[in-house]
Short mmCIF file of C-alpha atoms and ligand atoms in Angstrom, two decimals:
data_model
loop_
_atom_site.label_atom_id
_atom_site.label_comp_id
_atom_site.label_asym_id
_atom_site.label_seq_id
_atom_site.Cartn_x
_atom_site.Cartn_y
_atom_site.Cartn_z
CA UNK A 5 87.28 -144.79 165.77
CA UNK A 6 89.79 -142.92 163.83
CA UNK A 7 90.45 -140.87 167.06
CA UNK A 8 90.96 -143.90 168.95
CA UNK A 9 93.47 -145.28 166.26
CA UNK A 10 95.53 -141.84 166.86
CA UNK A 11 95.38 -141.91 170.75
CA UNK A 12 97.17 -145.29 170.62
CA UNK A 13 99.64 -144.12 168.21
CA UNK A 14 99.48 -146.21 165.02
CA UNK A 15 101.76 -145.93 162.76
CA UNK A 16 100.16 -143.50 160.08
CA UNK A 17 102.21 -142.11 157.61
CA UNK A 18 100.03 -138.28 157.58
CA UNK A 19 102.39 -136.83 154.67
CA UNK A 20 100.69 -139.90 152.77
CA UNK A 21 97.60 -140.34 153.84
CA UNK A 22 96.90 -136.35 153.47
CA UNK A 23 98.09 -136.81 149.68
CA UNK A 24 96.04 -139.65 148.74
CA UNK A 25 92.66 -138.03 150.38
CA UNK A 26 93.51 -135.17 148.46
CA UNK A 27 93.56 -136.82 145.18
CA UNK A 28 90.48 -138.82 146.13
CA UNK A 29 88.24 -135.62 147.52
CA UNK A 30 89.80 -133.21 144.37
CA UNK A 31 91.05 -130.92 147.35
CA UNK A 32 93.56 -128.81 147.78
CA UNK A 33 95.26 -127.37 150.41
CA UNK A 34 95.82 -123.90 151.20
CA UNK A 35 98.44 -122.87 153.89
CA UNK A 36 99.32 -119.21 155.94
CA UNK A 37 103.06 -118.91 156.55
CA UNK A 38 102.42 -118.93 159.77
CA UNK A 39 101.83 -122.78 160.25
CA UNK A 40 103.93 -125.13 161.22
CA UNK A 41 106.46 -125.91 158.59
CA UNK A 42 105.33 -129.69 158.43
CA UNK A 43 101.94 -128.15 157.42
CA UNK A 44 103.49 -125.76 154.90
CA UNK A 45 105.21 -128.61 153.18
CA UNK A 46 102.10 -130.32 152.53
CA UNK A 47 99.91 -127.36 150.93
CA UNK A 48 98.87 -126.69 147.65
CA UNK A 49 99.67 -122.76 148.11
CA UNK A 50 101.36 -121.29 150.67
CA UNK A 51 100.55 -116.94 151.07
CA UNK A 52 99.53 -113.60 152.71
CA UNK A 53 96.03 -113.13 153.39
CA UNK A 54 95.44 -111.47 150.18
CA UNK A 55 97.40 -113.91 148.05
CA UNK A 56 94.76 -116.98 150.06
CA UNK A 57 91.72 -115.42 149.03
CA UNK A 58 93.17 -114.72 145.69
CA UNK A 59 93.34 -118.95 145.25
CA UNK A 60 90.25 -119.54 147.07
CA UNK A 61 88.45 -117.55 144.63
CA UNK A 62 90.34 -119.48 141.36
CA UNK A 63 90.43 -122.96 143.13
CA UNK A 64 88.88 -125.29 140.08
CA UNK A 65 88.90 -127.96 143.37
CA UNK A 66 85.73 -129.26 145.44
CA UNK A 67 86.85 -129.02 148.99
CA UNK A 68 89.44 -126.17 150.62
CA UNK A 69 91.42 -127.15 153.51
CA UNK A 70 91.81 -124.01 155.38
CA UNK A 71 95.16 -124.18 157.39
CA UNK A 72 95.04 -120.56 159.07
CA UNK A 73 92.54 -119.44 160.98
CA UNK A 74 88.54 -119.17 161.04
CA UNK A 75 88.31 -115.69 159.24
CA UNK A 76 90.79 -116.45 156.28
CA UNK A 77 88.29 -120.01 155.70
CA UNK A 78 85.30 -117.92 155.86
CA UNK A 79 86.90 -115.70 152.94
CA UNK A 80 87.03 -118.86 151.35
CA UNK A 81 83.26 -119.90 151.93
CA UNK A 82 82.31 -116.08 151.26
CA UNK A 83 84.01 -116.26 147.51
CA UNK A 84 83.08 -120.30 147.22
CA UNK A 85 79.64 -121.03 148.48
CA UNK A 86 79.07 -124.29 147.17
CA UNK A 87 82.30 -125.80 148.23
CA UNK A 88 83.07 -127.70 151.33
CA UNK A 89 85.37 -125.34 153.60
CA UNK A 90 87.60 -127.43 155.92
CA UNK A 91 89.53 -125.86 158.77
CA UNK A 92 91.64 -128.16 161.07
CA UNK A 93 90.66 -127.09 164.20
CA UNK A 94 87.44 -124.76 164.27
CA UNK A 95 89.11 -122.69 167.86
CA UNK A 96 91.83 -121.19 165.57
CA UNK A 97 90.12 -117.69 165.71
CA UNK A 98 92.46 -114.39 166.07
CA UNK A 99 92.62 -111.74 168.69
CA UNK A 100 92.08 -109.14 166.37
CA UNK A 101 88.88 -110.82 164.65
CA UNK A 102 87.67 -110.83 168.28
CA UNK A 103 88.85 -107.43 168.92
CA UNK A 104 85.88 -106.01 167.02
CA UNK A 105 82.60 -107.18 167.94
CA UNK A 106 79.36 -107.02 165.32
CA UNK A 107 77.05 -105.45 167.83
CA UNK A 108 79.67 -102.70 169.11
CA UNK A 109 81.14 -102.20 165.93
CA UNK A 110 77.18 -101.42 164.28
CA UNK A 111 76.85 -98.85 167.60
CA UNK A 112 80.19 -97.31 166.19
CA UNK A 113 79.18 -97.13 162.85
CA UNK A 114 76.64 -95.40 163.33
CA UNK A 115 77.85 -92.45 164.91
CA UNK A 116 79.76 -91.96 161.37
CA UNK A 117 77.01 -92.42 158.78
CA UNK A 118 78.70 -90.43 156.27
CA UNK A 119 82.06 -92.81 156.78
CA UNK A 120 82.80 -95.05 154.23
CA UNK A 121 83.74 -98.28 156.14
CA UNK A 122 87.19 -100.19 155.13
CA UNK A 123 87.75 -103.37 157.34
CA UNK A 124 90.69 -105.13 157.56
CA UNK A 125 90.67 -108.66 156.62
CA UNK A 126 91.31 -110.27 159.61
CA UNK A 127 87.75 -109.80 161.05
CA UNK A 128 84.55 -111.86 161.21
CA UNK A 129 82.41 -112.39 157.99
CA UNK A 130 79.58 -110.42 160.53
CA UNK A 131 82.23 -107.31 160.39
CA UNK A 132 82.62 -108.03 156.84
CA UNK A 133 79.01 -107.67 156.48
CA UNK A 134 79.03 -104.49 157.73
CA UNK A 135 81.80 -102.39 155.61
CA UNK A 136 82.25 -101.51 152.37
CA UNK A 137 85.50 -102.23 151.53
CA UNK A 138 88.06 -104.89 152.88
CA UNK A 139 91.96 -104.88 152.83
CA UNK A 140 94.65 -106.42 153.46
CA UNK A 141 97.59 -105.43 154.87
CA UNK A 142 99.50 -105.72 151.52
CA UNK A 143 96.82 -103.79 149.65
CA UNK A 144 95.35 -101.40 152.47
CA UNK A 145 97.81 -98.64 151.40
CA UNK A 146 96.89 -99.20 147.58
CA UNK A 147 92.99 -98.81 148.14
CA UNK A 148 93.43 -95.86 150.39
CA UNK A 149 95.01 -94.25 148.22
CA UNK A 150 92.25 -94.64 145.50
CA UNK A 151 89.45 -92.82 148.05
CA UNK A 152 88.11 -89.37 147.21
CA UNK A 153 89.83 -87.66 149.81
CA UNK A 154 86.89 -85.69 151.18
CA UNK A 155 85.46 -89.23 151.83
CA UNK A 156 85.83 -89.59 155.45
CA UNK A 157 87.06 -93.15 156.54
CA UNK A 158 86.01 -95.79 159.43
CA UNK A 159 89.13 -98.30 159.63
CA UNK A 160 88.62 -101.13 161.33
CA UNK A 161 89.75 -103.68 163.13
CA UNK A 162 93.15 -102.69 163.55
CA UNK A 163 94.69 -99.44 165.20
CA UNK A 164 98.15 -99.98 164.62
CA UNK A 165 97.28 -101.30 160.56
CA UNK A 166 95.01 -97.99 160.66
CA UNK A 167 97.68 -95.76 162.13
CA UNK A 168 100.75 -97.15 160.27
CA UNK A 169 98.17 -96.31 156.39
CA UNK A 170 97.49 -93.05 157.76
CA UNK A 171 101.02 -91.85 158.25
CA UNK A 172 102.07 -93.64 155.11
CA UNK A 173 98.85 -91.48 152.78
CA UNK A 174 98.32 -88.29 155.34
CA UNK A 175 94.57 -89.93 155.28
CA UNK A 176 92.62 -89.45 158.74
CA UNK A 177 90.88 -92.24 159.74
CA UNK A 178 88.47 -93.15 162.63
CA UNK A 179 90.29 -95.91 163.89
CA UNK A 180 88.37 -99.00 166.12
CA UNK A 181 90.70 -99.81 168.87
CA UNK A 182 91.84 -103.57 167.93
CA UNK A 183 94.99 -104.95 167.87
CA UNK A 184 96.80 -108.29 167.69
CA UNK A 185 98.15 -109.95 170.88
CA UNK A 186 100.95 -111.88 168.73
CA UNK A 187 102.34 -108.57 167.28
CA UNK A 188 101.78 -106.03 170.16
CA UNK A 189 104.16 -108.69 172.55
CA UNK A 190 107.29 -107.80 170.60
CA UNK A 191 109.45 -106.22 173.41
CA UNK A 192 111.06 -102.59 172.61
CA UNK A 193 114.03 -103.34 174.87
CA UNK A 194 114.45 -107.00 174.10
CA UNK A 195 114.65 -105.90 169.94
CA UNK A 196 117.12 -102.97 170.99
CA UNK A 197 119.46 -105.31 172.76
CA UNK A 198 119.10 -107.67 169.59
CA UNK A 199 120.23 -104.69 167.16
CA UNK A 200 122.95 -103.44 169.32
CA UNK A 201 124.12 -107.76 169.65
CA UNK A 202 123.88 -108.02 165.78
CA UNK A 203 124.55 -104.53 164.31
CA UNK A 204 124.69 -106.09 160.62
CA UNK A 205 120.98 -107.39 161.03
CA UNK A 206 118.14 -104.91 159.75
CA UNK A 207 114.72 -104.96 161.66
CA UNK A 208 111.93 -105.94 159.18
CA UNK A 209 107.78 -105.77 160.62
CA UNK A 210 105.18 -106.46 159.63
CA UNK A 211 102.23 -103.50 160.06
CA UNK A 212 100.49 -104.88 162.57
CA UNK A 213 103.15 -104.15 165.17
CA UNK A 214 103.09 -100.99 167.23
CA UNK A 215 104.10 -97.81 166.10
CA UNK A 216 107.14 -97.20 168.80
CA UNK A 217 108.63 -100.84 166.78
CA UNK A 218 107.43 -99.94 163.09
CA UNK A 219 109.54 -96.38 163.68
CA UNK A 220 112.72 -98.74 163.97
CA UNK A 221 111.89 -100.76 161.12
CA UNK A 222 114.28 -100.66 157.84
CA UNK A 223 111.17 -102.60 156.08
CA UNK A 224 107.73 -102.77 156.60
CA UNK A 225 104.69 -105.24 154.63
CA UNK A 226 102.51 -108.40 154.89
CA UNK A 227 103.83 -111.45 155.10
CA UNK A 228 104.10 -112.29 151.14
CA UNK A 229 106.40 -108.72 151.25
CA UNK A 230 108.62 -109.62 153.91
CA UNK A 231 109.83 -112.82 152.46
CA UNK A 232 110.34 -110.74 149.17
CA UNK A 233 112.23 -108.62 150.67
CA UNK A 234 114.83 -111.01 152.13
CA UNK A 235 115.07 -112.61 148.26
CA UNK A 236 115.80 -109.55 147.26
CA UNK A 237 117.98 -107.11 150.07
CA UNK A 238 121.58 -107.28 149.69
CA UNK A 239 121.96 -107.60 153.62
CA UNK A 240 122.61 -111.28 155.15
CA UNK A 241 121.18 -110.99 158.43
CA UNK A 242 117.52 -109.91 159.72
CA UNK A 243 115.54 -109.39 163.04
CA UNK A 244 112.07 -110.41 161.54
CA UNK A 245 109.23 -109.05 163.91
CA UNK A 246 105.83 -110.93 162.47
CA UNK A 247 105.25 -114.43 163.84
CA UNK A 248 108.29 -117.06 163.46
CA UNK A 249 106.06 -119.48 160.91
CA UNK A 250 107.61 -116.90 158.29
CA UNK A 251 111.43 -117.83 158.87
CA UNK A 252 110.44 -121.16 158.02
CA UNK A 253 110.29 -119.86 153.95
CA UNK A 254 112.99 -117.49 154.50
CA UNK A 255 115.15 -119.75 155.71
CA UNK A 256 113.96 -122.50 152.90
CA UNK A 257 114.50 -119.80 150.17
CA UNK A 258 117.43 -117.85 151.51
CA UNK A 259 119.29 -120.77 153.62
CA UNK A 260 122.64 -118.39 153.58
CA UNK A 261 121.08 -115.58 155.28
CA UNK A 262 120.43 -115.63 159.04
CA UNK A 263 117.00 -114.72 160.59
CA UNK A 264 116.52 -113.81 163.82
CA UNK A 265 112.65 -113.72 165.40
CA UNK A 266 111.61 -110.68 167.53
CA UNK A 267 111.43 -111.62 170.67
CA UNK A 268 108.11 -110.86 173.55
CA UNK A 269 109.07 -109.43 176.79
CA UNK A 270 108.76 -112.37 178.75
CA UNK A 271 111.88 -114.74 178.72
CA UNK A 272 110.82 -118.20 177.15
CA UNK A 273 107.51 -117.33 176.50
CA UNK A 274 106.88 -118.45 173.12
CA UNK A 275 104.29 -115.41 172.85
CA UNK A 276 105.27 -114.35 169.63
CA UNK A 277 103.79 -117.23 168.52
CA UNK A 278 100.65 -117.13 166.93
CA UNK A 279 98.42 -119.44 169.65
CA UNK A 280 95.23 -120.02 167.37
CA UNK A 281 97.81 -120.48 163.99
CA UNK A 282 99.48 -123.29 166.28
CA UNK A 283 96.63 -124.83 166.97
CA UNK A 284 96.37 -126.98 163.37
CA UNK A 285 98.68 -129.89 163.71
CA UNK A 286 99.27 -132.39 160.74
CA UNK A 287 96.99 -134.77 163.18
CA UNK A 288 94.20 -132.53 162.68
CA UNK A 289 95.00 -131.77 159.52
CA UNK A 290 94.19 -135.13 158.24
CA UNK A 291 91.53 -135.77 160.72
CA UNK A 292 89.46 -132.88 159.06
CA UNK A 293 89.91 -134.36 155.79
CA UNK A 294 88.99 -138.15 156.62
CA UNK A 295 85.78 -136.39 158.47
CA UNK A 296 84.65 -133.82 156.12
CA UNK A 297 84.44 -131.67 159.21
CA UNK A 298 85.03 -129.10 161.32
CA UNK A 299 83.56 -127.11 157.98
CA UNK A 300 82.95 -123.73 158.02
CA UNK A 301 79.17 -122.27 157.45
CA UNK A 302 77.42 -119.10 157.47
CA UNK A 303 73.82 -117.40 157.13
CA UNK A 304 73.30 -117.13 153.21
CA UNK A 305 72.33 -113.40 154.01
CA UNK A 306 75.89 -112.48 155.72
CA UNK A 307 77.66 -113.96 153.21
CA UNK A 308 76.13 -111.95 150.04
CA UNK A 309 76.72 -108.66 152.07
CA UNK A 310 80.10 -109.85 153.05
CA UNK A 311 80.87 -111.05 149.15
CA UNK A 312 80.41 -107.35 148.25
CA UNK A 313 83.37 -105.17 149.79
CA UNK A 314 85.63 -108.35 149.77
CA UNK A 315 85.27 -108.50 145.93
CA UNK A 316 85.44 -104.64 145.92
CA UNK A 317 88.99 -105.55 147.32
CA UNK A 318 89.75 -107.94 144.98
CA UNK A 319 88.95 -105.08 142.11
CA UNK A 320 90.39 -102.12 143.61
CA UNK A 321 94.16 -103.99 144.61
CA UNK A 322 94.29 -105.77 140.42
P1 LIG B 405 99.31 -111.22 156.17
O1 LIG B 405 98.16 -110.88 155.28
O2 LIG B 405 100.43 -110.25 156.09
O3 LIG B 405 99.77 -112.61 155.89
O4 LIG B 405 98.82 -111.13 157.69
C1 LIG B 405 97.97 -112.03 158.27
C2 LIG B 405 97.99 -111.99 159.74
O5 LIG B 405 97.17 -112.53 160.41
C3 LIG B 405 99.02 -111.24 160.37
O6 LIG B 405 98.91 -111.38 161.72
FE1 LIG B 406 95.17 -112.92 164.45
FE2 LIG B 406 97.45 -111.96 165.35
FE3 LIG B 406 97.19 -114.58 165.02
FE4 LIG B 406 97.35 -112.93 162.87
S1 LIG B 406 98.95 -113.34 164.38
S2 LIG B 406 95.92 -114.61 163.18
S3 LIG B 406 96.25 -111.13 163.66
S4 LIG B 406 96.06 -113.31 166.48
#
C-alpha cells in the first residue's frame, strides 16, 4: 500500500514523517558518513565504525535504524539483542565483508592454531564469531600495540588495513587477502595529476587504500580522523581519498576550505562511490521505519561468540 503511495509520487514530506515515527517508535537514528547527506541530516549520530558501535551499545532507545551497511547493524544487534535492528535496504553488504568467507576463513585458521585472531570490523558477525579480537580502523593500531609481541597474529579481512598496522608497529601479521573495491579504485595517475593541478592541496586516506596511495599520503585514519584533521590542519585545500559521503561534513564544518575527492581510473565512473552505502535512500529510510522491517537477525549462538572479541575491542581501545 505504502509502496504503491510512493510509486505514484505523493507528496510526503520524509524529513517529517521520519521525525514523527521516531518520536512515536523511541528510535533513533544512527548514520555512517558515507550516506547521502539528506540521510546524514536526519540522524541521531553521525560516525566511524568505532564511534557507531560505541552508540549502539549506550542507545537508552527501542529500535536502531542502521543507515550503513549490514555488518555495522549486526554490531548493533550483537551489543543490543533485544532491540529491533532496522537497516534500510538489507543488500547494502560490503566487498570486504564478502571478501572473507566463514568456511574459508575457519580452513585458514586453522593452519595457525597458535594465532591469536584480530578481525577487522567490517566483516560478517560469522567472521566475528570466529576471532578474538575486533578493530577498527581507528583503533587497530592502538590494540596491536597492546599484544605480547611473541603472540603471533591472524589479521583479517583486510590486506591493505593489515599491511598499513604492520608498517606503522613492525608487527608481522598473517594477512587474509581482502580488500575494498571502493578504496582499491582510487587511480595512482589520476591523484598525481590532481597534486601536480593543485600543489597547495595535501592528499589525506583513509587505511583501507593501497599501499602505492597511502605512501603519498600527508595524513592517514578512519573516517572520524580525517574530518578531524581538516578542523584542525592549517592547510585550505585537500585531495580526500575515502568515499565522497565524507566531504559532505567537511565541507558542512569547514565551508572555507576546498575538498577535492580522489578520483577511480575510469572517467565518470562514480566508482569511488560506495555502491552498497548508496543504496539507503531517504525513501527507504522511512519505508523501514513505517514497516518495522528489513530487521536484522542472527543465530543466538553466533551472536554470544561474536559479543566476545567485539567487547574485547570496546575494552582494549577506552
Ligand atoms: P571507518 O570506520 O573509518 O568509518 O570505515 C568504515 C568503512 O567502511 C570504510 O570503508
Ligand atoms: Fe565495504 Fe568498502 Fe563500502 Fe566500506 S567503502 S562499506 S569497506 S565496500
Amino acid at each position: 500500500m505504502i509502496k504503491e503511495l510512493i510509486g505514484n509520487k505523493p507528496s510526503i514530506d520524509y524529513e517529517k514523517e521520519i521525525i514523527r515515527l521516531k518520536e512515536e517508535m523511541n528510535a533513533v537514528i544512527l548514520a555512517h558518513y558515507y550516506q547521502t547527506g539528506d540521510i546524514q541530516e536526519l540522524a541521531d549520530f553521525i560516525g566511524d565504525s568505532l564511534e557507531l558501535a560505541r552508540k549502539a551499545k549506550e542507545s537508552k532507545a527501542d529500535v536502531i535504524v542502521f543507515c550503513g551497511v549490514h555488518f555495522m547493524a549486526e554490531t548493533a544487534k550483537i551489543l543490543n539483542p533485544e532491540k529491533l535492528i532496522l537497516l534500510p535496504d538489507m543488500d547494502a553488504g560490503c566487498s570486504l565483508a564478502d571478501s572473507c568467507p566463514a568456511d574459508k576463513f575457519t580452513e585458514f585458521k586453522n593452519k595457525y592454531p597458535d594465532h591469536l585472531v584480530l578481525s577487522y570490523i567490517n566483516c560478517s558477525s560469522e567472521i566475528k564469531a570466529l576471532s578474538d579480537i575486533i578493530v577498527t580502523s581507528s583503533n587497530a593500531e592502538k590494540i596491536v600495540r597492546q599484544i605480547p609481541e611473541n603472540q603471533p597474529i591472524i589479521f583479517a579481512p583486510d590486506k591493505n588495513l593489515g599491511k598499513y598496522i604492520a608498517s606503522k608497529t613492525g608487527r608481522e601479521m598473517v594477512l587474509w587477502e581482502g580488500s575494498c573495491i571502493v578504496h582499491e579504485t582510487f587511480s595512482d595517475r589520476k591523484i598525481l595529476e590532481l597534486m601536480l593541478q593543485n600543489p597547495k592541496a595535501k592528499l589525506i586516506a583513509h587505511p583501507e587504500c593501497e599501499d602505492h596511495l597511502l605512501e603519498k599520503a600527508f595524513f592517514i585514519g578512519s573516517t572520524s580522523a580525517l574530518l578531524k584533521f581538516v578542523q584542525t590542519d592549517p592547510s585550505t585545500e585537500y585531495i580526500v581519498a575515502t568515499e565522497p559521503g565524507i566531504i559532505y561534513q567537511m565541507e558542512k564544518a569547514m565551508p572555507a576550505k576546498r575538498f577535492i575527492p580522489a578520483p577511480g581510473e575510469e572517467e565518470s565512473c562514480n566508482c569511488n562511490n560506495c555502491p552498497y552505502m548508496k543504496l539507503n535512500t531517504i525513501e527507504k529510510l522511512y519505508l523501514c521505519m513505517v514497516n518495522r522491517s528489513p530487521e536484522i537477525t542472527m543465530p543466538e549462538v553466533i551472536r554470544v561468540k561474536a559479543l566476545r572479541p567485539l567487547e574485547k575491542m570496546l575494552e582494549m581501545s577506552n
